[in-house]
mmCIF file of C-alpha atoms and ligand atoms in Angstrom:
data_model
loop_
_atom_site.group_PDB
_atom_site.id
_atom_site.type_symbol
_atom_site.label_atom_id
_atom_site.label_comp_id
_atom_site.label_asym_id
_atom_site.label_seq_id
_atom_site.Cartn_x
_atom_site.Cartn_y
_atom_site.Cartn_z
ATOM 1 C CA UNK P 1 41.077 7.013 -20.847
ATOM 2 C CA UNK P 2 40.843 9.823 -18.287
ATOM 3 C CA UNK P 3 43.400 10.388 -15.543
ATOM 4 C CA UNK P 4 43.059 12.629 -12.509
ATOM 5 C CA UNK P 5 45.444 13.454 -9.686
ATOM 6 C CA UNK P 6 42.521 13.174 -7.226
ATOM 7 C CA UNK P 7 38.996 11.690 -7.388
ATOM 8 C CA UNK P 8 36.662 14.282 -8.909
ATOM 9 C CA UNK P 9 34.477 15.957 -7.926
ATOM 10 C CA UNK P 10 36.957 17.065 -5.232
ATOM 11 C CA UNK P 11 37.694 20.294 -3.403
ATOM 12 C CA UNK P 12 41.424 20.607 -4.094
ATOM 13 C CA UNK P 13 41.289 22.348 -7.495
ATOM 14 C CA UNK P 14 39.141 25.226 -8.794
ATOM 15 C CA UNK P 15 35.791 23.548 -9.511
ATOM 16 C CA UNK P 16 34.150 23.000 -6.130
ATOM 17 C CA UNK P 17 31.993 24.647 -3.441
ATOM 18 C CA UNK P 18 28.384 24.221 -4.560
ATOM 19 C CA UNK P 19 27.788 27.175 -6.859
ATOM 20 C CA UNK P 20 29.060 28.784 -10.088
ATOM 21 C CA UNK P 21 27.364 31.660 -11.867
ATOM 22 C CA UNK P 22 26.351 31.580 -15.510
ATOM 23 C CA UNK P 23 25.379 34.937 -17.007
ATOM 24 C CA UNK P 24 25.482 36.885 -20.242
ATOM 25 C CA UNK P 25 26.650 40.277 -18.889
ATOM 26 C CA UNK P 26 30.330 39.757 -19.592
ATOM 27 C CA UNK P 27 33.001 42.296 -18.918
ATOM 28 C CA UNK P 28 35.942 40.362 -20.324
ATOM 29 C CA UNK P 29 35.062 40.809 -23.956
ATOM 30 C CA UNK P 30 32.143 40.378 -26.314
ATOM 31 C CA UNK P 31 33.731 37.230 -27.812
ATOM 32 C CA UNK P 32 32.492 35.303 -24.739
ATOM 33 C CA UNK P 33 28.833 36.111 -25.266
ATOM 34 C CA UNK P 34 28.163 33.603 -28.124
ATOM 35 C CA UNK P 35 29.919 30.972 -26.013
ATOM 36 C CA UNK P 36 27.606 31.731 -23.072
ATOM 37 C CA UNK P 37 24.583 31.270 -25.326
ATOM 38 C CA UNK P 38 25.838 27.860 -26.441
ATOM 39 C CA UNK P 39 26.762 26.980 -22.859
ATOM 40 C CA UNK P 40 23.155 27.557 -21.717
ATOM 41 C CA UNK P 41 21.892 25.210 -24.434
ATOM 42 C CA UNK P 42 24.433 22.513 -23.609
ATOM 43 C CA UNK P 43 23.749 22.576 -19.851
ATOM 44 C CA UNK P 44 20.025 22.323 -20.554
ATOM 45 C CA UNK P 45 20.641 19.363 -22.898
ATOM 46 C CA UNK P 46 22.762 17.666 -20.242
ATOM 47 C CA UNK P 47 19.990 18.175 -17.677
ATOM 48 C CA UNK P 48 17.486 16.582 -20.069
ATOM 49 C CA UNK P 49 19.765 13.632 -20.885
ATOM 50 C CA UNK P 50 20.669 12.943 -17.264
ATOM 51 C CA UNK P 51 17.361 13.818 -15.601
ATOM 52 C CA UNK P 52 19.326 15.833 -13.031
ATOM 53 C CA UNK P 53 18.925 19.441 -12.000
ATOM 54 C CA UNK P 54 22.251 21.142 -12.647
ATOM 55 C CA UNK P 55 21.279 24.733 -13.436
ATOM 56 C CA UNK P 56 18.936 26.804 -11.336
ATOM 57 C CA UNK P 57 17.577 29.850 -13.153
ATOM 58 C CA UNK P 58 17.689 32.736 -10.703
ATOM 59 C CA UNK P 59 18.548 35.780 -12.833
ATOM 60 C CA UNK P 60 21.692 37.683 -11.783
ATOM 61 C CA UNK P 61 22.726 41.178 -10.798
ATOM 62 C CA UNK P 62 25.769 43.095 -11.998
ATOM 63 C CA UNK P 63 26.189 46.061 -9.690
ATOM 64 C CA UNK P 64 28.555 49.029 -9.964
ATOM 65 C CA UNK P 65 29.093 52.634 -10.964
ATOM 66 C CA UNK P 66 27.901 53.397 -14.515
ATOM 67 C CA UNK P 67 31.293 54.790 -15.560
ATOM 68 C CA UNK P 68 33.404 51.931 -14.201
ATOM 69 C CA UNK P 69 34.977 49.530 -16.690
ATOM 70 C CA UNK P 70 33.443 46.329 -15.341
ATOM 71 C CA UNK P 71 29.925 47.705 -15.176
ATOM 72 C CA UNK P 72 29.916 49.578 -18.489
ATOM 73 C CA UNK P 73 31.447 46.706 -20.474
ATOM 74 C CA UNK P 74 28.999 44.216 -18.925
ATOM 75 C CA UNK P 75 26.136 46.474 -19.971
ATOM 76 C CA UNK P 76 27.576 46.766 -23.469
ATOM 77 C CA UNK P 77 27.866 42.985 -23.877
ATOM 78 C CA UNK P 78 24.304 42.358 -22.760
ATOM 79 C CA UNK P 79 22.920 45.086 -25.039
ATOM 80 C CA UNK P 80 24.943 43.774 -28.013
ATOM 81 C CA UNK P 81 23.657 40.269 -27.351
ATOM 82 C CA UNK P 82 20.031 41.455 -27.314
ATOM 83 C CA UNK P 83 19.497 39.784 -23.932
ATOM 84 C CA UNK P 84 16.557 40.587 -21.705
ATOM 85 C CA UNK P 85 17.598 42.849 -18.823
ATOM 86 C CA UNK P 86 16.422 45.647 -16.531
ATOM 87 C CA UNK P 87 18.432 48.604 -15.278
ATOM 88 C CA UNK P 88 17.924 49.454 -11.610
ATOM 89 C CA UNK P 89 18.964 52.677 -9.897
ATOM 90 C CA UNK P 90 20.240 52.467 -6.329
ATOM 91 C CA UNK P 91 16.884 53.029 -4.643
ATOM 92 C CA UNK P 92 15.072 50.543 -6.891
ATOM 93 C CA UNK P 93 17.771 47.965 -6.179
ATOM 94 C CA UNK P 94 17.281 48.394 -2.430
ATOM 95 C CA UNK P 95 13.494 48.432 -2.656
ATOM 96 C CA UNK P 96 13.413 45.235 -4.690
ATOM 97 C CA UNK P 97 16.124 43.459 -2.705
ATOM 98 C CA UNK P 98 16.151 45.050 0.780
ATOM 99 C CA UNK P 99 19.286 43.108 1.837
ATOM 100 C CA UNK P 100 21.357 45.225 -0.611
ATOM 101 C CA UNK P 101 22.400 48.620 0.805
ATOM 102 C CA UNK P 102 24.043 50.382 -2.168
ATOM 103 C CA UNK P 103 25.562 53.880 -2.279
ATOM 104 C CA UNK P 104 23.242 56.401 -4.019
ATOM 105 C CA UNK P 105 25.324 56.542 -7.223
ATOM 106 C CA UNK P 106 25.172 52.759 -7.708
ATOM 107 C CA UNK P 107 23.349 51.072 -10.604
ATOM 108 C CA UNK P 108 22.481 47.456 -11.295
ATOM 109 C CA UNK P 109 21.737 45.314 -14.327
ATOM 110 C CA UNK P 110 19.302 42.509 -13.660
ATOM 111 C CA UNK P 111 19.539 39.870 -16.376
ATOM 112 C CA UNK P 112 16.768 37.348 -16.639
ATOM 113 C CA UNK P 113 18.581 34.473 -18.358
ATOM 114 C CA UNK P 114 21.192 33.774 -15.724
ATOM 115 C CA UNK P 115 21.560 31.256 -12.992
ATOM 116 C CA UNK P 116 23.568 29.050 -10.737
ATOM 117 C CA UNK P 117 25.282 25.821 -11.741
ATOM 118 C CA UNK P 118 26.027 23.131 -9.220
ATOM 119 C CA UNK P 119 29.667 22.251 -10.040
ATOM 120 C CA UNK P 120 29.941 18.988 -8.117
ATOM 121 C CA UNK P 121 26.731 17.623 -9.675
ATOM 122 C CA UNK P 122 27.805 18.816 -13.134
ATOM 123 C CA UNK P 123 31.161 17.030 -12.826
ATOM 124 C CA UNK P 124 29.608 13.862 -11.434
ATOM 125 C CA UNK P 125 27.093 13.781 -14.299
ATOM 126 C CA UNK P 126 29.758 14.326 -16.960
ATOM 127 C CA UNK P 127 31.965 11.602 -15.535
ATOM 128 C CA UNK P 128 29.029 9.188 -15.516
ATOM 129 C CA UNK P 129 28.305 10.050 -19.161
ATOM 130 C CA UNK P 130 31.940 9.559 -20.093
ATOM 131 C CA UNK P 131 32.052 6.185 -18.370
ATOM 132 C CA UNK P 132 28.784 5.112 -19.996
ATOM 133 C CA UNK P 133 30.313 6.043 -23.362
ATOM 134 C CA UNK P 134 33.256 3.729 -22.675
ATOM 135 C CA UNK P 135 35.831 5.945 -20.957
ATOM 136 C CA UNK P 136 38.235 4.234 -18.596
ATOM 137 C CA UNK P 137 38.525 6.684 -15.672
ATOM 138 C CA UNK P 138 41.556 6.328 -13.469
ATOM 139 C CA UNK P 139 41.523 8.485 -10.343
ATOM 140 C CA UNK P 140 44.246 9.280 -7.811
ATOM 141 C CA UNK P 141 46.717 8.645 -10.616
ATOM 142 C CA UNK P 142 48.570 11.860 -11.549
ATOM 143 C CA UNK P 143 50.494 12.188 -14.779
ATOM 144 C CA UNK P 144 54.015 12.924 -13.645
ATOM 145 C CA UNK P 145 55.757 13.180 -16.996
ATOM 146 C CA UNK P 146 55.221 12.976 -20.740
ATOM 147 C CA UNK P 147 57.293 12.777 -23.895
ATOM 148 C CA UNK P 148 56.666 12.734 -27.629
ATOM 149 C CA UNK P 149 56.909 9.113 -28.769
ATOM 150 C CA UNK P 150 56.548 7.621 -32.292
ATOM 151 C CA UNK P 151 54.041 10.197 -33.528
ATOM 152 C CA UNK P 152 52.106 10.092 -30.245
ATOM 153 C CA UNK P 153 52.728 10.671 -26.551
ATOM 154 C CA UNK P 154 54.062 8.522 -23.776
ATOM 155 C CA UNK P 155 52.634 9.393 -20.375
ATOM 156 C CA UNK P 156 54.138 8.355 -17.122
ATOM 157 C CA UNK P 157 52.025 8.159 -13.964
ATOM 158 C CA UNK P 158 52.919 6.907 -10.513
ATOM 159 C CA UNK P 159 51.463 3.512 -11.456
ATOM 160 C CA UNK P 160 52.164 2.939 -15.117
ATOM 161 C CA UNK P 161 53.322 4.160 -18.510
ATOM 162 C CA UNK P 162 50.716 4.696 -21.239
ATOM 163 C CA UNK P 163 51.030 5.421 -24.934
ATOM 164 C CA UNK P 164 48.417 7.415 -26.757
ATOM 165 C CA UNK P 165 47.974 9.103 -30.140
ATOM 166 C CA UNK P 166 46.456 12.262 -28.702
ATOM 167 C CA UNK P 167 46.334 13.879 -25.270
ATOM 168 C CA UNK P 168 44.006 16.552 -23.876
ATOM 169 C CA UNK P 169 45.290 18.331 -20.785
ATOM 170 C CA UNK P 170 43.145 20.419 -18.405
ATOM 171 C CA UNK P 171 45.199 20.376 -15.242
ATOM 172 C CA UNK P 172 44.266 23.823 -13.883
ATOM 173 C CA UNK P 173 46.781 25.235 -11.405
ATOM 174 C CA UNK P 174 49.137 22.279 -11.982
ATOM 175 C CA UNK P 175 49.666 23.083 -15.673
ATOM 176 C CA UNK P 176 52.892 25.082 -15.363
ATOM 177 C CA UNK P 177 54.543 22.257 -13.420
ATOM 178 C CA UNK P 178 53.739 19.803 -16.227
ATOM 179 C CA UNK P 179 54.537 22.218 -19.079
ATOM 180 C CA UNK P 180 57.224 24.612 -17.825
ATOM 181 C CA UNK P 181 58.186 25.593 -21.400
ATOM 182 C CA UNK P 182 54.828 27.071 -22.472
ATOM 183 C CA UNK P 183 55.276 30.621 -23.830
ATOM 184 C CA UNK P 184 53.194 32.073 -21.011
ATOM 185 C CA UNK P 185 53.335 32.344 -17.264
ATOM 186 C CA UNK P 186 50.152 31.216 -15.535
ATOM 187 C CA UNK P 187 49.596 32.822 -12.151
ATOM 188 C CA UNK P 188 47.895 30.931 -9.359
ATOM 189 C CA UNK P 189 45.867 33.368 -7.283
ATOM 190 C CA UNK P 190 44.611 32.194 -3.921
ATOM 191 C CA UNK P 191 41.018 33.202 -3.184
ATOM 192 C CA UNK P 192 38.801 32.666 -0.161
ATOM 193 C CA UNK P 193 35.084 31.925 0.029
ATOM 194 C CA UNK P 194 32.972 32.359 3.144
ATOM 195 C CA UNK P 195 29.596 30.987 4.149
ATOM 196 C CA UNK P 196 27.643 33.018 6.682
ATOM 197 C CA UNK P 197 24.237 32.712 8.316
ATOM 198 C CA UNK P 198 21.866 35.642 7.800
ATOM 199 C CA UNK P 199 22.373 38.158 10.616
ATOM 200 C CA UNK P 200 18.745 37.927 11.775
ATOM 201 C CA UNK P 201 15.913 35.444 11.445
ATOM 202 C CA UNK P 202 13.835 38.155 9.725
ATOM 203 C CA UNK P 203 16.470 38.521 6.979
ATOM 204 C CA UNK P 204 16.534 34.799 6.114
ATOM 205 C CA UNK P 205 13.610 34.736 3.604
ATOM 206 C CA UNK P 206 15.247 37.607 1.662
ATOM 207 C CA UNK P 207 18.178 35.337 0.771
ATOM 208 C CA UNK P 208 16.092 32.527 -0.748
ATOM 209 C CA UNK P 209 17.145 31.658 -4.349
ATOM 210 C CA UNK P 210 13.719 32.568 -5.742
ATOM 211 C CA UNK P 211 13.950 35.979 -4.019
ATOM 212 C CA UNK P 212 17.615 36.962 -4.166
ATOM 213 C CA UNK P 213 19.653 36.452 -7.370
ATOM 214 C CA UNK P 214 23.437 35.961 -7.272
ATOM 215 C CA UNK P 215 25.413 39.173 -7.677
ATOM 216 C CA UNK P 216 28.770 40.553 -8.783
ATOM 217 C CA UNK P 217 29.436 43.999 -7.293
ATOM 218 C CA UNK P 218 32.239 46.276 -8.394
ATOM 219 C CA UNK P 219 32.565 48.977 -5.736
ATOM 220 C CA UNK P 220 35.869 50.550 -6.732
ATOM 221 C CA UNK P 221 38.885 50.094 -8.992
ATOM 222 C CA UNK P 222 39.990 46.451 -8.758
ATOM 223 C CA UNK P 223 37.488 45.928 -5.946
ATOM 224 C CA UNK P 224 34.766 43.429 -6.749
ATOM 225 C CA UNK P 225 32.895 41.011 -4.555
ATOM 226 C CA UNK P 226 30.227 38.457 -5.320
ATOM 227 C CA UNK P 227 27.684 36.332 -3.571
ATOM 228 C CA UNK P 228 25.010 33.691 -3.950
ATOM 229 C CA UNK P 229 21.574 33.233 -2.401
ATOM 230 C CA UNK P 230 21.359 31.026 0.648
ATOM 231 C CA UNK P 231 21.767 27.277 0.182
ATOM 232 C CA UNK P 232 21.669 24.640 2.907
ATOM 233 C CA UNK P 233 25.302 25.623 3.516
ATOM 234 C CA UNK P 234 24.556 29.356 4.076
ATOM 235 C CA UNK P 235 25.111 32.573 2.106
ATOM 236 C CA UNK P 236 28.318 32.278 0.066
ATOM 237 C CA UNK P 237 30.353 35.457 -0.486
ATOM 238 C CA UNK P 238 33.868 36.171 -1.717
ATOM 239 C CA UNK P 239 36.179 38.802 -3.167
ATOM 240 C CA UNK P 240 36.708 38.480 -6.915
ATOM 241 C CA UNK P 241 39.599 40.901 -7.159
ATOM 242 C CA UNK P 242 42.214 42.320 -4.853
ATOM 243 C CA UNK P 243 42.154 39.857 -2.044
ATOM 244 C CA UNK P 244 44.028 37.266 -4.049
ATOM 245 C CA UNK P 245 47.546 36.343 -3.139
ATOM 246 C CA UNK P 246 49.833 34.968 -5.850
ATOM 247 C CA UNK P 247 51.248 31.598 -5.002
ATOM 248 C CA UNK P 248 52.246 28.252 -6.468
ATOM 249 C CA UNK P 249 50.037 25.232 -6.202
ATOM 250 C CA UNK P 250 52.713 23.256 -4.348
ATOM 251 C CA UNK P 251 52.722 25.835 -1.527
ATOM 252 C CA UNK P 252 49.084 26.957 -1.532
ATOM 253 C CA UNK P 253 48.055 27.928 2.002
ATOM 254 C CA UNK P 254 44.668 26.273 2.527
ATOM 255 C CA UNK P 255 44.104 27.844 5.963
ATOM 256 C CA UNK P 256 41.932 30.948 6.180
ATOM 257 C CA UNK P 257 43.365 33.696 8.412
ATOM 258 C CA UNK P 258 41.093 35.770 10.727
ATOM 259 C CA UNK P 259 41.941 38.998 8.827
ATOM 260 C CA UNK P 260 40.547 37.451 5.619
ATOM 261 C CA UNK P 261 37.175 37.000 7.263
ATOM 262 C CA UNK P 262 37.243 40.509 8.746
ATOM 263 C CA UNK P 263 38.009 42.040 5.301
ATOM 264 C CA UNK P 264 34.913 40.292 3.945
ATOM 265 C CA UNK P 265 32.825 41.437 6.891
ATOM 266 C CA UNK P 266 33.892 45.069 6.291
ATOM 267 C CA UNK P 267 32.508 44.826 2.757
ATOM 268 C CA UNK P 268 29.288 43.256 4.051
ATOM 269 C CA UNK P 269 28.935 45.951 6.733
ATOM 270 C CA UNK P 270 28.826 48.506 3.922
ATOM 271 C CA UNK P 271 26.750 46.727 1.296
ATOM 272 C CA UNK P 272 24.847 43.851 2.900
ATOM 273 C CA UNK P 273 24.920 43.887 6.693
ATOM 274 C CA UNK P 274 22.163 41.299 6.975
ATOM 275 C CA UNK P 275 24.454 38.662 5.377
ATOM 276 C CA UNK P 276 27.049 39.041 8.122
ATOM 277 C CA UNK P 277 25.678 36.560 10.634
ATOM 278 C CA UNK P 278 27.588 33.725 12.325
ATOM 279 C CA UNK P 279 30.367 32.074 10.304
ATOM 280 C CA UNK P 280 29.522 28.648 8.968
ATOM 281 C CA UNK P 281 32.719 27.954 7.065
ATOM 282 C CA UNK P 282 35.517 29.560 5.038
ATOM 283 C CA UNK P 283 37.591 27.786 2.425
ATOM 284 C CA UNK P 284 40.372 28.399 -0.067
ATOM 285 C CA UNK P 285 40.099 28.104 -3.837
ATOM 286 C CA UNK P 286 42.357 29.411 -6.608
ATOM 287 C CA UNK P 287 42.193 31.119 -9.944
ATOM 288 C CA UNK P 288 44.747 30.118 -12.586
ATOM 289 C CA UNK P 289 45.213 33.325 -14.530
ATOM 290 C CA UNK P 290 46.677 34.257 -17.878
ATOM 291 C CA UNK P 291 48.064 37.811 -18.247
ATOM 292 C CA UNK P 292 44.950 38.953 -20.192
ATOM 293 C CA UNK P 293 42.534 36.659 -18.306
ATOM 294 C CA UNK P 294 41.432 35.019 -21.571
ATOM 295 C CA UNK P 295 41.715 31.237 -21.559
ATOM 296 C CA UNK P 296 44.328 29.095 -23.280
ATOM 297 C CA UNK P 297 42.872 26.521 -25.646
ATOM 298 C CA UNK P 298 45.407 25.395 -28.189
ATOM 299 C CA UNK P 299 47.775 22.712 -29.374
ATOM 300 C CA UNK P 300 51.107 22.443 -27.578
ATOM 301 C CA UNK P 301 53.566 24.565 -29.618
ATOM 302 C CA UNK P 302 56.152 21.746 -29.874
ATOM 303 C CA UNK P 303 53.873 18.723 -29.851
ATOM 304 C CA UNK P 304 50.678 19.146 -31.852
ATOM 305 C CA UNK P 305 49.279 15.837 -30.534
ATOM 306 C CA UNK P 306 48.672 17.576 -27.201
ATOM 307 C CA UNK P 307 45.719 19.964 -26.756
ATOM 308 C CA UNK P 308 45.824 22.170 -23.670
ATOM 309 C CA UNK P 309 43.054 23.995 -21.861
ATOM 310 C CA UNK P 310 44.312 26.207 -19.025
ATOM 311 C CA UNK P 311 44.031 29.668 -17.492
ATOM 312 C CA UNK P 312 40.350 29.577 -16.509
ATOM 313 C CA UNK P 313 41.114 32.933 -14.817
ATOM 314 C CA UNK P 314 38.123 32.736 -12.475
ATOM 315 C CA UNK P 315 35.402 32.507 -15.138
ATOM 316 C CA UNK P 316 35.629 29.191 -17.033
ATOM 317 C CA UNK P 317 33.194 26.866 -15.288
ATOM 318 C CA UNK P 318 30.075 27.973 -17.148
ATOM 319 C CA UNK P 319 31.860 27.166 -20.446
ATOM 320 C CA UNK P 320 32.973 23.641 -19.497
ATOM 321 C CA UNK P 321 30.790 21.878 -22.096
ATOM 322 C CA UNK P 322 31.673 24.308 -24.885
ATOM 323 C CA UNK P 323 35.368 24.083 -24.019
ATOM 324 C CA UNK P 324 35.144 20.296 -24.026
ATOM 325 C CA UNK P 325 33.668 20.390 -27.524
ATOM 326 C CA UNK P 326 36.442 22.709 -28.728
ATOM 327 C CA UNK P 327 39.143 20.494 -27.226
ATOM 328 C CA UNK P 328 37.560 17.527 -28.947
ATOM 329 C CA UNK P 329 37.495 19.423 -32.282
ATOM 330 C CA UNK P 330 41.237 20.069 -32.029
ATOM 331 C CA UNK P 331 41.986 16.500 -30.973
ATOM 332 C CA UNK P 332 40.128 15.139 -33.979
ATOM 333 C CA UNK P 333 41.518 17.696 -36.474
ATOM 334 C CA UNK P 334 38.167 19.351 -37.123
ATOM 335 C CA UNK P 335 37.519 23.046 -37.544
ATOM 336 C CA UNK P 336 36.652 24.418 -34.087
ATOM 337 C CA UNK P 337 32.906 24.972 -33.621
ATOM 338 C CA UNK P 338 33.691 28.531 -32.377
ATOM 339 C CA UNK P 339 36.336 31.110 -33.069
ATOM 340 C CA UNK P 340 39.243 30.365 -30.700
ATOM 341 C CA UNK P 341 41.686 33.035 -31.863
ATOM 342 C CA UNK P 342 41.479 34.780 -28.478
ATOM 343 C CA UNK P 343 42.535 31.571 -26.769
ATOM 344 C CA UNK P 344 45.570 30.750 -28.923
ATOM 345 C CA UNK P 345 49.001 30.580 -27.322
ATOM 346 C CA UNK P 346 50.390 32.618 -30.219
ATOM 347 C CA UNK P 347 48.784 35.767 -28.758
ATOM 348 C CA UNK P 348 51.621 35.918 -26.217
HETATM 349 C C1 FAD A 401 36.142 30.833 -5.872
HETATM 350 C C2 FAD A 401 35.879 30.664 -7.329
HETATM 351 C C3 FAD A 401 34.703 31.134 -7.870
HETATM 352 C C4 FAD A 401 34.458 30.981 -9.249
HETATM 353 N N1 FAD A 401 33.266 31.406 -9.754
HETATM 354 C C5 FAD A 401 32.964 31.147 -11.045
HETATM 355 C C6 FAD A 401 31.673 31.436 -11.549
HETATM 356 O O1 FAD A 401 30.806 31.942 -10.827
HETATM 357 N N2 FAD A 401 31.408 31.133 -12.859
HETATM 358 C C7 FAD A 401 32.336 30.555 -13.674
HETATM 359 O O2 FAD A 401 32.033 30.308 -14.841
HETATM 360 N N3 FAD A 401 33.580 30.266 -13.214
HETATM 361 C C8 FAD A 401 33.907 30.535 -11.924
HETATM 362 N N4 FAD A 401 35.133 30.214 -11.424
HETATM 363 C C9 FAD A 401 36.147 29.676 -12.328
HETATM 364 C C10 FAD A 401 35.983 28.219 -12.633
HETATM 365 O O3 FAD A 401 35.462 27.521 -11.528
HETATM 366 C C11 FAD A 401 37.351 27.680 -13.050
HETATM 367 O O4 FAD A 401 37.888 28.484 -14.096
HETATM 368 C C12 FAD A 401 37.242 26.248 -13.567
HETATM 369 O O5 FAD A 401 36.419 25.473 -12.725
HETATM 370 C C13 FAD A 401 38.646 25.666 -13.647
HETATM 371 O O6 FAD A 401 38.563 24.351 -14.100
HETATM 372 P P1 FAD A 401 39.890 23.566 -14.496
HETATM 373 O O7 FAD A 401 39.407 22.258 -15.014
HETATM 374 O O8 FAD A 401 40.765 24.404 -15.343
HETATM 375 O O9 FAD A 401 40.707 23.374 -13.133
HETATM 376 P P2 FAD A 401 40.419 22.372 -11.919
HETATM 377 O O10 FAD A 401 38.994 22.359 -11.564
HETATM 378 O O11 FAD A 401 41.386 22.716 -10.839
HETATM 379 O O12 FAD A 401 40.733 20.939 -12.508
HETATM 380 C C14 FAD A 401 42.031 20.504 -12.780
HETATM 381 C C15 FAD A 401 42.035 19.002 -12.599
HETATM 382 O O13 FAD A 401 43.278 18.496 -13.048
HETATM 383 C C16 FAD A 401 43.684 17.482 -12.139
HETATM 384 N N5 FAD A 401 45.137 17.338 -12.261
HETATM 385 C C17 FAD A 401 46.070 18.264 -11.924
HETATM 386 N N6 FAD A 401 47.312 17.806 -12.200
HETATM 387 C C18 FAD A 401 47.151 16.575 -12.715
HETATM 388 C C19 FAD A 401 48.057 15.588 -13.183
HETATM 389 N N7 FAD A 401 49.376 15.789 -13.158
HETATM 390 N N8 FAD A 401 47.561 14.423 -13.641
HETATM 391 C C20 FAD A 401 46.209 14.201 -13.665
HETATM 392 N N9 FAD A 401 45.306 15.107 -13.220
HETATM 393 C C21 FAD A 401 45.763 16.274 -12.755
HETATM 394 C C22 FAD A 401 43.229 18.016 -10.784
HETATM 395 O O14 FAD A 401 43.138 16.977 -9.826
HETATM 396 C C23 FAD A 401 41.881 18.601 -11.135
HETATM 397 O O15 FAD A 401 40.842 17.643 -10.993
HETATM 398 C C24 FAD A 401 35.427 30.362 -10.071
HETATM 399 C C25 FAD A 401 36.621 29.891 -9.520
HETATM 400 C C26 FAD A 401 36.841 30.021 -8.153
HETATM 401 C C27 FAD A 401 38.130 29.498 -7.576
#
């Protein structure tokens, strides 16, 4: 049985808004790279099984100063993984992708095996598979409480009380409210995404997905922005670091203030003026962050029948299928298919 507070795919958590990047250049740590490789295989398998297009291969750019942490560690991870990539100096970057206007000391890594996942379609497809395999999906039914009960768990929702032997929890920004005693504080960071039209008609073809790959661009300490090629909804851009405001899910401000759009436009004026056309839409999302930005995937410390995934920290979507497999391994008392030491609660 699967319960959700809302009816997924929905836009009230952290897994919405058309696009999520999947790439091998990984600045968090090299332990993610084998998981990315498996994730690519699993998404491709899911596409084959479902007959749906979920992953668009576009390549991806990691842009920054060679000496900065984010850029240098991304380069290291892609070299260690033996992935196919090209290094581009500032001028080459601009010549190949004229919409990018980098400073002269900027470099870019173009990785070939990278792309864009469609989160809503991925979620829809997974839910259909789960239902076809016999899952009873109950939406708009939040778990409001739980307790250990006769070697299992008793779950209380607004509608009913259920008893189960095992429970997997992946409640994103709501996790702390359900498990206030976990030995870790999860921070909810509010982030904003914007969709703009290209500034001129002439610029529009340069933002097509087969012409312009998605990018992550570190332009200073704790200053990173990202963007995606144009979809029917426009060019999506956002700040990955530094714009975020810490909050709690219960008081998340879902309105976008004018200064948030002007901050984004200042970045575009410097690095991509032709993406700063009329505003189509802006919306709020959130990262649920652990102190080290590595995920949590572990058994509950006081109730081993509960397995928790939390703390996606702004980079978990691409791993969803691998994380699901690992959760299932723990639920069924099997050795995890991958090393999960970095995700254990005991690291705190
Ligand atoms: C703007 C933005 C850009 C991102 N870009 C990328 C990217 O390019 N690549 C990438 O890999 N990752 C990216 N991420 C991160 C990734 O999207 C998230 O880490 C991941 O989607 C989080 O998934 P989740 O299941 O933990 O949380 P959520 O998607 O929020 O899901 C939690 C679910 O739990 C349900 N729930 C909550 N409480 C209860 C309850 N009490 N009972 C029942 N159900 C409950 C909610 O309704 C929700 O459906 C991005 C995140 C954001 C916000």
